[in-house]
Coordinates of C-alpha atoms in Angstrom, one line a residue:
Chain A
M284 CA -35.5 54.3 27.0
E285 CA -36.7 56.3 22.7
N286 CA -34.3 53.1 22.0
E287 CA -36.7 50.2 23.3
F288 CA -39.4 48.9 21.3
N289 CA -43.0 49.9 21.8
F290 CA -45.8 47.9 20.7
K291 CA -48.8 49.6 21.1
V292 CA -46.9 52.7 18.7
Y293 CA -45.9 49.4 16.4
V294 CA -49.1 48.7 16.3
A295 CA -50.5 51.3 15.4
E296 CA -48.4 51.9 12.9
K297 CA -49.0 48.4 10.6
A298 CA -52.3 48.8 11.2
I299 CA -52.4 52.7 10.1
S300 CA -50.1 50.9 6.6
V301 CA -52.0 47.8 6.5
N302 CA -54.9 48.6 6.0
K303 CA -54.7 52.1 3.5
A304 CA -53.0 48.9 1.4
L305 CA -56.1 47.1 1.8
D306 CA -58.4 50.2 0.4
E307 CA -56.5 51.4 -1.8
A308 CA -55.8 46.7 -3.2
I309 CA -59.5 47.1 -3.8
I310 CA -61.1 50.1 -5.4
V311 CA -65.0 49.8 -6.0
K312 CA -65.4 49.2 -9.8
D313 CA -68.0 47.7 -11.8
P314 CA -69.9 45.5 -10.7
P315 CA -70.4 47.6 -8.1
M316 CA -71.9 45.3 -5.5
I317 CA -69.7 43.0 -5.9
H318 CA -66.3 44.9 -4.8
E319 CA -68.9 46.3 -1.6
A320 CA -69.3 43.7 -0.5
M321 CA -66.2 42.6 -0.5
R322 CA -64.2 46.3 0.9
Y323 CA -67.2 45.8 3.8
S324 CA -64.6 42.6 5.7
L325 CA -61.9 43.2 4.2
L326 CA -61.7 46.6 5.5
A327 CA -65.1 45.7 9.6
G328 CA -62.2 46.4 11.5
G329 CA -59.9 43.1 12.2
K330 CA -56.5 43.8 14.0
R331 CA -54.1 42.7 11.0
V332 CA -52.2 40.1 13.0
R333 CA -51.6 38.0 9.8
P334 CA -50.1 40.8 7.8
M335 CA -47.8 41.7 10.7
L336 CA -46.6 38.6 11.1
C337 CA -45.9 39.1 7.0
I338 CA -44.5 42.2 7.9
A339 CA -42.2 41.4 10.7
A340 CA -41.0 39.0 9.5
C341 CA -40.2 39.9 6.3
D342 CA -37.8 43.2 8.3
L343 CA -36.5 40.1 10.6
V344 CA -34.2 38.6 7.9
G345 CA -33.3 42.2 6.5
G346 CA -36.4 43.0 3.7
N347 CA -38.4 46.0 4.5
Q348 CA -42.6 46.2 4.2
G349 CA -42.7 47.5 0.8
N350 CA -41.6 43.7 -0.3
A351 CA -44.1 42.1 2.4
M352 CA -47.1 44.2 1.8
A353 CA -48.4 43.1 -1.8
A354 CA -48.2 39.7 0.2
A355 CA -50.2 40.9 3.5
C356 CA -53.2 42.3 2.3
A357 CA -53.2 39.1 -0.3
I358 CA -53.0 37.4 3.4
E359 CA -55.6 39.3 4.7
M360 CA -58.5 39.0 1.4
I361 CA -57.4 35.2 2.7
H362 CA -58.6 35.1 5.6
T363 CA -61.5 37.8 5.1
M364 CA -62.8 34.8 2.5
S365 CA -62.8 32.2 4.7
L366 CA -64.5 34.3 7.2
I367 CA -67.5 35.2 4.7
H368 CA -67.4 31.5 4.0
D369 CA -67.6 29.7 7.2
D370 CA -70.2 31.5 8.0
L371 CA -72.6 30.9 5.4
P372 CA -76.0 30.2 6.8
C373 CA -74.6 26.2 5.2
M374 CA -71.8 26.1 7.3
D375 CA -71.2 27.7 10.2
D376 CA -74.9 30.3 9.9
D377 CA -73.1 32.9 12.4
D378 CA -74.8 37.0 11.4
L379 CA -72.5 38.5 13.7
R380 CA -68.3 39.6 12.3
R381 CA -66.1 41.7 14.3
G382 CA -68.9 43.4 16.6
K383 CA -71.1 43.8 12.0
P384 CA -74.1 42.2 10.0
T385 CA -72.1 38.9 8.8
N386 CA -71.9 39.7 5.1
H387 CA -73.9 37.4 4.3
K388 CA -76.4 39.1 5.8
V389 CA -75.9 42.8 4.7
Y390 CA -75.2 41.3 1.0
G391 CA -77.1 38.7 0.3
E392 CA -75.4 34.3 -0.4
D393 CA -75.4 35.1 -3.8
V394 CA -73.0 37.8 -3.4
A395 CA -71.1 36.7 0.1
V396 CA -70.1 33.1 -2.6
L397 CA -68.8 35.2 -4.9
A398 CA -67.0 37.7 -2.9
G399 CA -65.1 34.9 -1.5
D400 CA -64.6 33.4 -4.0
A401 CA -63.3 36.8 -5.7
L402 CA -61.5 37.6 -2.6
L403 CA -59.5 34.3 -3.3
A404 CA -58.4 35.0 -7.0
F405 CA -57.7 38.5 -5.9
A406 CA -55.2 37.4 -3.4
F407 CA -52.9 35.3 -6.0
E408 CA -53.3 38.1 -8.9
Y409 CA -51.8 41.0 -6.0
L410 CA -49.1 38.8 -4.7
A411 CA -48.1 38.6 -7.9
T412 CA -48.3 41.8 -9.8
A413 CA -47.6 43.6 -7.1
T414 CA -44.4 42.7 -5.0
I415 CA -41.9 45.1 -5.0
E416 CA -38.5 44.7 -5.9
V417 CA -38.8 41.0 -5.1
S418 CA -37.2 37.9 -8.2
P419 CA -40.0 36.2 -10.0
S420 CA -38.7 32.8 -8.4
R421 CA -39.0 34.0 -4.6
I422 CA -42.7 35.4 -5.3
L423 CA -43.9 32.0 -7.0
V424 CA -42.5 30.2 -4.4
A425 CA -44.7 32.5 -1.7
V426 CA -47.5 31.9 -4.0
A427 CA -47.8 28.4 -3.7
E428 CA -47.4 28.7 0.2
L429 CA -50.2 30.5 0.3
A430 CA -52.5 28.4 -1.8
K431 CA -50.8 25.6 0.4
S432 CA -53.0 27.4 3.5
V433 CA -56.5 27.8 1.5
G434 CA -56.4 24.7 0.3
T435 CA -57.1 20.5 1.9
E436 CA -53.7 20.9 3.7
G437 CA -54.7 24.4 5.1
L438 CA -58.1 26.1 5.9
V439 CA -60.6 24.3 3.9
A440 CA -59.2 20.8 5.9
G441 CA -60.0 22.8 9.1
Q442 CA -62.7 23.6 7.9
V443 CA -64.6 20.6 6.7
A444 CA -63.1 18.1 9.3
D445 CA -65.5 21.2 12.0
L446 CA -68.7 21.2 10.9
A447 CA -67.8 16.7 11.0
C448 CA -66.8 16.7 13.9
T449 CA -69.3 19.4 15.5
G450 CA -72.9 17.9 18.0
N451 CA -70.0 15.5 18.2
P452 CA -69.5 14.8 22.3
N453 CA -66.4 12.5 21.8
V454 CA -64.2 14.1 19.9
G455 CA -60.3 13.8 21.0
L456 CA -57.1 16.1 21.4
E457 CA -55.5 14.6 18.1
M458 CA -59.4 16.0 15.7
L459 CA -59.0 19.0 18.3
E460 CA -55.4 19.8 16.7
F461 CA -55.8 19.1 13.9
I462 CA -58.8 21.1 12.8
H463 CA -56.9 24.3 14.8
I464 CA -53.6 23.6 13.0
H465 CA -55.8 24.0 9.2
K466 CA -58.5 25.8 10.0
T467 CA -55.9 28.7 11.7
A468 CA -52.8 27.8 12.6
A469 CA -51.6 27.2 8.0
L470 CA -52.1 31.1 7.2
L471 CA -51.0 31.8 10.0
E472 CA -47.7 30.3 9.3
A473 CA -48.2 30.9 6.0
S474 CA -48.0 34.9 6.6
V475 CA -44.6 33.8 8.7
V476 CA -43.0 31.5 5.3
I477 CA -44.6 34.3 2.8
G478 CA -42.6 37.5 5.3
A479 CA -39.6 35.4 5.3
I480 CA -38.9 34.8 2.5
L481 CA -39.9 38.0 0.2
G482 CA -37.6 39.2 2.3
G483 CA -34.8 37.2 1.4
G484 CA -34.2 35.0 4.0
A485 CA -31.8 32.4 4.2
D486 CA -32.9 28.5 3.9
E487 CA -32.5 27.8 8.0
E488 CA -34.7 31.8 9.0
V489 CA -37.2 30.4 7.7
D490 CA -37.2 27.3 9.0
K491 CA -37.1 28.6 12.7
L492 CA -39.4 31.2 11.5
R493 CA -41.3 29.1 10.7
R494 CA -41.5 27.2 13.3
F495 CA -42.0 30.1 15.4
A496 CA -45.5 30.3 13.8
R497 CA -46.2 26.3 14.1
C498 CA -46.6 27.4 17.8
I499 CA -48.1 30.7 17.4
G500 CA -50.9 29.6 15.4
L501 CA -51.8 27.0 17.7
L502 CA -51.7 29.2 20.6
F503 CA -53.9 31.3 18.7
Q504 CA -56.8 29.0 18.9
V505 CA -55.9 28.1 22.0
V506 CA -56.7 32.1 23.6
D507 CA -59.6 31.7 20.9
D508 CA -61.4 28.3 22.7
I509 CA -60.4 30.4 25.8
L510 CA -62.1 33.8 25.1
D511 CA -65.3 31.9 24.0
V512 CA -65.6 31.1 27.1
T513 CA -64.4 33.7 29.5
K514 CA -66.2 36.6 27.4
S515 CA -69.9 38.1 26.8
S516 CA -70.2 38.4 22.4
E517 CA -70.2 43.0 22.9
E518 CA -66.5 41.9 24.3
L519 CA -65.7 39.7 21.6
G520 CA -67.6 41.1 18.6
K521 CA -68.9 37.6 17.9
T522 CA -71.6 34.9 18.8
A523 CA -69.5 34.2 22.3
G524 CA -70.1 30.8 23.7
K525 CA -71.0 28.8 20.2
D526 CA -68.8 26.6 20.1
L527 CA -70.8 25.3 23.6
A528 CA -74.7 26.7 22.4
V529 CA -73.6 23.7 19.2
D530 CA -71.0 21.0 21.3
K531 CA -67.8 21.7 19.4
T532 CA -64.9 20.1 20.6
T533 CA -62.3 23.8 22.2
Y534 CA -59.9 23.2 25.0
P535 CA -60.9 24.4 27.6
K536 CA -63.7 21.5 27.2
L537 CA -61.3 18.8 26.8
L538 CA -58.4 20.3 29.5
G539 CA -60.1 22.6 31.6
L540 CA -60.4 26.5 31.7
E541 CA -56.8 26.4 33.7
K542 CA -54.7 23.5 31.9
A543 CA -55.9 24.7 28.1
K544 CA -54.0 28.8 29.6
E545 CA -51.3 26.6 30.6
F546 CA -50.9 25.2 27.3
A547 CA -51.1 28.5 26.0
A548 CA -48.4 30.2 28.0
E549 CA -46.5 27.0 27.2
L550 CA -46.2 27.6 23.6
N551 CA -46.1 31.0 23.6
G552 CA -42.3 30.3 25.3
E553 CA -41.8 28.0 23.3
A554 CA -42.3 30.4 20.0
K555 CA -39.7 32.4 21.4
Q556 CA -36.9 30.6 21.9
Q557 CA -37.0 29.7 17.5
L558 CA -36.2 33.8 17.9
A559 CA -33.1 32.8 19.6
A560 CA -30.9 32.5 17.4
F561 CA -32.5 36.4 16.0
D562 CA -31.0 39.5 16.7
S563 CA -32.7 40.5 20.1
H564 CA -33.3 44.2 18.6
K565 CA -34.5 43.7 15.1
A566 CA -36.4 40.4 16.9
A567 CA -39.1 42.0 19.1
P568 CA -41.9 43.4 17.0
L569 CA -42.0 39.3 16.3
I570 CA -41.6 38.4 20.1
A571 CA -44.6 41.0 21.0
L572 CA -46.7 39.9 18.4
A573 CA -46.3 37.2 20.2
D574 CA -47.0 37.7 23.8
Y575 CA -50.3 40.0 22.3
I576 CA -51.3 36.4 20.6
A577 CA -51.9 34.7 24.6
Y578 CA -52.8 37.9 26.0
R579 CA -55.2 38.9 24.1
Q580 CA -58.8 40.0 25.3
N581 CA -60.8 39.3 21.6
Chain B
M222 CA -53.3 12.8 -46.5
E223 CA -51.0 11.0 -44.0
N224 CA -50.3 14.3 -43.0
E225 CA -53.1 15.7 -42.8
F226 CA -54.6 17.1 -39.2
N227 CA -57.3 15.0 -37.6
F228 CA -58.8 16.3 -35.1
K229 CA -60.6 13.5 -33.7
V230 CA -58.1 11.6 -32.8
Y231 CA -56.1 14.9 -32.4
V232 CA -59.3 16.0 -29.1
A233 CA -59.3 12.0 -27.6
E234 CA -55.1 11.9 -27.3
K235 CA -55.7 14.7 -25.7
A236 CA -59.0 14.3 -23.6
I237 CA -56.6 11.1 -21.9
S238 CA -53.6 13.1 -21.4
V239 CA -55.8 15.9 -19.6
N240 CA -58.0 13.3 -17.7
K241 CA -54.6 11.6 -16.4
A242 CA -52.7 13.9 -15.7
L243 CA -56.2 16.1 -13.9
D244 CA -56.7 12.3 -12.1
E245 CA -52.8 12.3 -11.0
A246 CA -53.1 15.9 -10.0
I247 CA -55.2 15.6 -7.0
I248 CA -55.8 12.6 -5.4
V249 CA -57.5 10.9 -2.2
K250 CA -55.8 11.7 0.8
D251 CA -56.9 13.1 4.5
P252 CA -60.3 14.4 5.0
P253 CA -61.6 11.7 2.8
M254 CA -64.4 13.4 1.5
I255 CA -62.9 16.5 0.4
H256 CA -61.0 15.4 -1.5
E257 CA -64.0 12.9 -3.4
A258 CA -65.8 15.9 -3.8
M259 CA -63.4 17.3 -5.9
R260 CA -62.6 15.0 -7.9
Y261 CA -66.7 14.4 -8.0
S262 CA -66.4 16.9 -10.3
L263 CA -63.4 17.6 -11.9
L264 CA -63.3 13.9 -13.3
A265 CA -66.9 14.4 -14.0
G266 CA -66.2 13.7 -17.9
G267 CA -66.5 18.2 -19.0
K268 CA -65.6 18.4 -22.5
R269 CA -61.7 19.1 -21.3
V270 CA -62.2 22.4 -24.3
R271 CA -60.1 25.0 -21.7
P272 CA -57.1 23.0 -21.8
M273 CA -57.0 21.3 -24.9
L274 CA -57.0 25.8 -26.3
C275 CA -53.7 25.6 -23.7
I276 CA -52.3 23.1 -25.2
A277 CA -53.0 23.5 -28.6
A278 CA -51.8 27.7 -28.2
C279 CA -48.2 25.9 -25.9
D280 CA -48.0 24.2 -29.1
L281 CA -48.1 26.9 -31.4
V282 CA -45.5 29.6 -30.2
G283 CA -43.4 26.5 -29.5
G284 CA -43.5 25.6 -26.8
N285 CA -44.2 21.7 -25.9
Q286 CA -46.9 20.5 -23.9
G287 CA -45.1 19.5 -20.6
N288 CA -44.9 22.9 -20.0
A289 CA -49.0 23.8 -20.3
M290 CA -50.3 21.0 -18.6
A291 CA -50.6 22.4 -15.0
A292 CA -51.8 24.8 -15.9
A293 CA -54.4 23.3 -18.5
C294 CA -55.4 21.3 -15.6
A295 CA -55.1 24.8 -13.2
I296 CA -57.8 26.0 -15.7
E297 CA -59.7 23.8 -16.1
M298 CA -60.0 23.3 -11.9
I299 CA -61.1 26.5 -11.5
H300 CA -63.8 26.2 -14.7
T301 CA -65.4 22.7 -12.2
M302 CA -65.0 25.5 -8.9
S303 CA -66.9 27.7 -11.0
L304 CA -69.9 25.5 -11.9
I305 CA -69.9 24.4 -8.5
H306 CA -70.6 27.1 -6.8
D307 CA -72.6 28.6 -9.6
D308 CA -75.4 24.9 -9.5
L309 CA -75.4 26.1 -5.3
P310 CA -78.8 27.0 -4.7
C311 CA -78.4 30.1 -3.5
M312 CA -77.1 30.4 -6.6
D313 CA -78.8 29.3 -10.3
D314 CA -79.4 26.4 -7.8
D315 CA -79.1 23.4 -10.5
D316 CA -79.7 19.6 -9.8
L317 CA -78.5 18.0 -13.0
R318 CA -74.3 19.3 -14.2
R319 CA -72.9 16.6 -17.3
G320 CA -75.7 14.5 -16.7
K321 CA -74.9 13.5 -13.1
P322 CA -76.2 15.6 -9.6
T323 CA -74.9 18.2 -9.3
N324 CA -71.9 18.0 -6.1
H325 CA -74.6 19.7 -3.1
K326 CA -76.7 17.4 -4.2
V327 CA -73.7 14.5 -3.6
Y328 CA -71.8 16.1 -0.9
G329 CA -74.1 18.7 0.8
E330 CA -74.1 22.9 1.0
D331 CA -71.6 23.2 2.6
V332 CA -68.5 21.1 1.3
A333 CA -69.6 22.0 -2.6
V334 CA -68.5 25.1 -1.6
L335 CA -65.3 24.2 0.6
A336 CA -64.6 21.7 -2.6
G337 CA -65.0 25.5 -5.2
D338 CA -62.5 27.5 -2.8
A339 CA -60.3 24.3 -2.7
L340 CA -60.3 23.5 -6.2
L341 CA -59.4 27.4 -6.5
A342 CA -56.6 27.6 -4.2
F343 CA -54.8 24.4 -5.4
A344 CA -54.9 25.2 -8.4
F345 CA -52.6 28.1 -8.4
E346 CA -51.0 25.8 -5.8
Y347 CA -50.0 23.8 -8.9
L348 CA -49.9 26.2 -11.5
A349 CA -47.0 27.4 -9.7
T350 CA -45.1 24.0 -8.6
A351 CA -45.9 22.1 -11.0
T352 CA -45.2 23.5 -14.2
I353 CA -42.3 22.2 -15.9
E354 CA -39.1 23.2 -18.0
V355 CA -40.5 27.1 -17.7
S356 CA -38.7 30.6 -16.7
P357 CA -40.9 31.6 -12.6
S358 CA -40.7 34.9 -14.6
R359 CA -43.4 33.1 -17.1
I360 CA -45.4 31.2 -14.5
L361 CA -45.5 34.7 -12.2
V362 CA -46.9 36.0 -15.6
A363 CA -49.2 33.4 -16.0
V364 CA -50.4 33.2 -12.0
A365 CA -51.1 36.8 -12.1
E366 CA -53.7 36.1 -15.8
L367 CA -55.5 32.5 -14.6
A368 CA -56.6 35.3 -11.5
K369 CA -57.7 37.6 -13.6
S370 CA -59.7 35.2 -15.5
V371 CA -61.6 34.6 -11.7
G372 CA -62.7 37.5 -10.3
T373 CA -63.8 40.4 -10.2
E374 CA -62.9 40.8 -13.7
G375 CA -64.3 37.7 -14.9
L376 CA -66.6 35.1 -13.5
V377 CA -67.2 35.8 -10.7
A378 CA -68.4 39.2 -12.2
G379 CA -70.4 37.9 -15.0
Q380 CA -72.3 35.8 -12.2
V381 CA -73.3 39.1 -10.1
A382 CA -74.1 40.2 -14.0
D383 CA -76.2 37.2 -14.2
L384 CA -77.7 37.4 -11.3
A385 CA -79.3 41.1 -10.6
C386 CA -80.2 40.5 -14.3
T387 CA -82.2 37.2 -14.4
G388 CA -85.9 37.7 -14.4
N389 CA -85.6 41.5 -15.7
P390 CA -87.1 41.4 -18.5
N391 CA -85.6 44.4 -19.9
V392 CA -81.7 43.8 -20.3
G393 CA -79.9 44.7 -23.1
L394 CA -77.1 43.5 -25.6
E395 CA -74.5 46.0 -24.2
M396 CA -75.3 44.1 -20.7
L397 CA -75.6 40.6 -22.4
E398 CA -72.0 40.8 -23.8
F399 CA -71.1 42.1 -20.5
I400 CA -72.5 39.3 -18.8
H401 CA -71.1 36.1 -21.3
I402 CA -67.8 38.2 -21.5
H403 CA -67.0 37.7 -17.7
K404 CA -68.8 34.4 -17.9
T405 CA -67.4 32.8 -20.2
A406 CA -64.8 34.1 -22.5
A407 CA -62.5 35.6 -19.7
L408 CA -61.0 32.0 -18.6
L409 CA -61.2 31.1 -22.6
E410 CA -59.1 33.9 -23.2
A411 CA -56.8 32.5 -19.9
S412 CA -56.7 29.3 -21.1
V413 CA -55.4 30.2 -24.7
V414 CA -52.9 33.7 -23.4
I415 CA -51.6 31.1 -20.5
G416 CA -50.8 28.4 -22.5
A417 CA -49.2 31.0 -25.6
I418 CA -47.2 32.3 -22.5
L419 CA -45.7 29.1 -21.1
G420 CA -44.9 28.1 -24.6
G421 CA -42.7 31.2 -25.1
G422 CA -44.3 32.7 -27.6
A423 CA -43.3 36.2 -27.6
D424 CA -45.8 39.5 -26.7
E425 CA -46.9 39.8 -30.9
E426 CA -48.2 35.9 -30.7
V427 CA -49.7 36.1 -27.6
D428 CA -51.6 39.5 -28.6
K429 CA -52.9 37.7 -31.7
L430 CA -54.1 34.4 -29.8
R431 CA -56.3 36.5 -26.8
R432 CA -57.5 38.5 -29.5
F433 CA -58.6 34.8 -31.3
A434 CA -59.6 34.1 -27.5
R435 CA -61.6 37.0 -27.5
C436 CA -64.3 35.6 -30.5
I437 CA -64.2 32.1 -29.6
G438 CA -64.7 32.8 -25.9
L439 CA -68.1 35.2 -27.2
L440 CA -69.0 32.5 -29.8
F441 CA -69.1 30.1 -27.0
Q442 CA -71.5 31.2 -25.0
V443 CA -73.4 31.9 -28.4
V444 CA -73.7 28.4 -29.2
D445 CA -74.5 27.1 -26.0
D446 CA -77.6 29.7 -25.6
I447 CA -78.6 28.8 -29.0
L448 CA -78.1 24.7 -27.8
D449 CA -80.5 26.0 -24.4
V450 CA -83.2 26.5 -27.3
T451 CA -82.9 23.9 -29.4
K452 CA -82.1 20.7 -27.1
S453 CA -83.3 18.5 -24.4
S454 CA -82.0 18.1 -21.3
E455 CA -80.4 14.9 -22.5
E456 CA -79.3 15.4 -25.2
L457 CA -76.8 18.5 -22.6
G458 CA -76.4 16.4 -19.1
K459 CA -78.2 19.6 -17.4
T460 CA -81.0 21.0 -17.2
A461 CA -82.6 22.7 -20.7
G462 CA -84.7 25.7 -21.1
K463 CA -83.3 26.4 -18.2
D464 CA -82.5 29.8 -19.2
L465 CA -86.2 30.6 -21.1
A466 CA -86.9 29.1 -17.3
V467 CA -86.2 31.7 -15.1
D468 CA -86.3 34.2 -18.0
K469 CA -82.5 34.9 -18.4
T470 CA -81.8 36.9 -22.0
T471 CA -79.8 34.4 -24.5
Y472 CA -78.9 35.7 -27.9
P473 CA -81.7 33.4 -29.1
K474 CA -84.4 35.0 -27.2
L475 CA -82.6 38.4 -29.3
L476 CA -81.8 38.3 -32.0
G477 CA -83.8 35.1 -32.5
L478 CA -82.2 32.3 -33.5
E479 CA -81.0 32.1 -37.4
K480 CA -79.5 35.9 -36.5
A481 CA -78.5 33.9 -33.9
K482 CA -76.7 31.9 -36.1
E483 CA -74.8 33.8 -38.3
F484 CA -73.4 36.2 -35.3
A485 CA -71.7 32.8 -34.7
A486 CA -70.3 31.7 -37.9
E487 CA -68.9 35.3 -37.9
L488 CA -67.4 35.0 -34.9
N489 CA -65.6 32.1 -36.2
G490 CA -64.4 33.9 -39.0
E491 CA -63.0 36.7 -37.1
A492 CA -61.0 34.4 -34.7
K493 CA -59.3 32.1 -37.4
Q494 CA -58.4 35.4 -39.2
Q495 CA -56.0 36.3 -36.2
L496 CA -54.1 33.0 -36.7
A497 CA -53.6 33.3 -40.5
A498 CA -49.7 34.9 -39.5
F499 CA -49.1 31.7 -38.2
D500 CA -48.2 28.6 -40.1
S501 CA -51.2 26.1 -41.2
H502 CA -50.4 23.2 -40.4
K503 CA -48.9 24.3 -36.2
A504 CA -52.4 25.8 -35.6
A505 CA -54.6 23.9 -37.9
P506 CA -55.8 22.6 -33.4
L507 CA -56.3 25.6 -32.4
I508 CA -58.8 26.7 -35.9
A509 CA -60.7 22.5 -35.2
L510 CA -61.2 24.1 -31.5
A511 CA -62.9 26.7 -33.2
D512 CA -65.2 25.5 -35.4
Y513 CA -65.7 22.2 -32.6
I514 CA -67.3 25.0 -30.0
A515 CA -68.6 26.8 -33.5
Y516 CA -70.6 23.2 -34.5
R517 CA -71.2 21.5 -31.3
Q518 CA -74.0 19.8 -29.9
N519 CA -73.9 19.5 -25.9

């Protein structure tokens, strides 16, 4: 059985590589506080799901970890930026994130806004300058893909719609999906697609992986919503039941808890279908990552 | 005299081209409010100094306006983003910008933060996808240069240091220059350098233009400080005397008004020296832009 894919070992190894790369990507230099604020949230022990998806997609199409590592870090910088800004008092006003005080609670609102801005900009600098052994034209496509996942076709659109819907009890499934596709799925999709591009994937491989990513993107949010109503704050490392408290529309609220769980299982199956054409041995990490997203407990 | 360079006509023509390109770069689509918020500040009648510097540098090394226009727009998006975020209540808390209510006064703090984020991300998307007839490797260098001018070696570093010094009467010339080099000069430098790169400039041409840009970058801030103490809010289109009111260190405060004016003249002279090796006819727009920065009244 020694050839069987061991997901726990895979995740542990990749998390160590990604954390080391992130730690080296942003070092503390003048002015120290802003770098400390950036590192505080970036190195706060995220699960590194997006970087792993990026690296796994790159591997699957024949690239190596070096081709994808700078992009994997850039994606995590973008993700961290969105968390810092979403937690601000003028947005979701959250005090707790990954079990620790949020960035603005530690460094103040002004520095938190700027730490997010700096992470956003540095993500593009790092992707453009630290990517190894990939043609400039492929890196440029990756820059565009990453940028698109942030703006008004990505994270920002989702957060805007989310803020507009908070406190509105009449939000329907269509709007809920708009929010989730933009707020969560866009960056997950970009993670996979960028990995495939930097790994040298052919157009049809990139397309298949984009469809895979769309399924797990939505899956991720459905599971997040389920966990929000079924887990305590301590288990989640963030304020649980918050969506319910502020009357946010969620999948369990709209569909009921059981139907929401069924929907998650369907999305997971659909995601795996997209990988059927690839070598099953090489696809094992992405299949396992989809299962991990579906069955995670926090 | 019909061959003589007419700066007023040049500025008017370039401003029309840049404003048209900006207007077309971001159109109102779903969700409408965030796009309206982005356009509100982006199209609020800025002087377009940075886009003009970018286009003029591109022309000077043999490129054409099309090579630089997407970058010129991207640079203005970054500049606008920094104004929106700097004006936030948790930062400089400004109500007036370019003679109009600031972004958060119109759209709320949450949308203002997100409009800035979206402009920052879209700047990179637009530079990467809308630049015409330039090799991917040169565009990628431009992406890195632009990103560097925003983060902890640029705008963000300057704003962090500025916030840390506000209310501290013991800020010296060295710290003042650090703030200005990062907060103002970095993006002006990037504007010129990116223009030169996208125009196909040789390394030594890019280096000369970088030195030119450093001088006018500092010049820009010295003049800004002088205007803050000599002009009314109405003339400036923003709150005048604000630096003094919040006890910010400025060049007039440190050097006295007359010495500050002399320093401005020196920087202008030094900037022009860097252009001596170029064809004087082709260098005319950059020389005139330096004079404009030195002698502007708002």
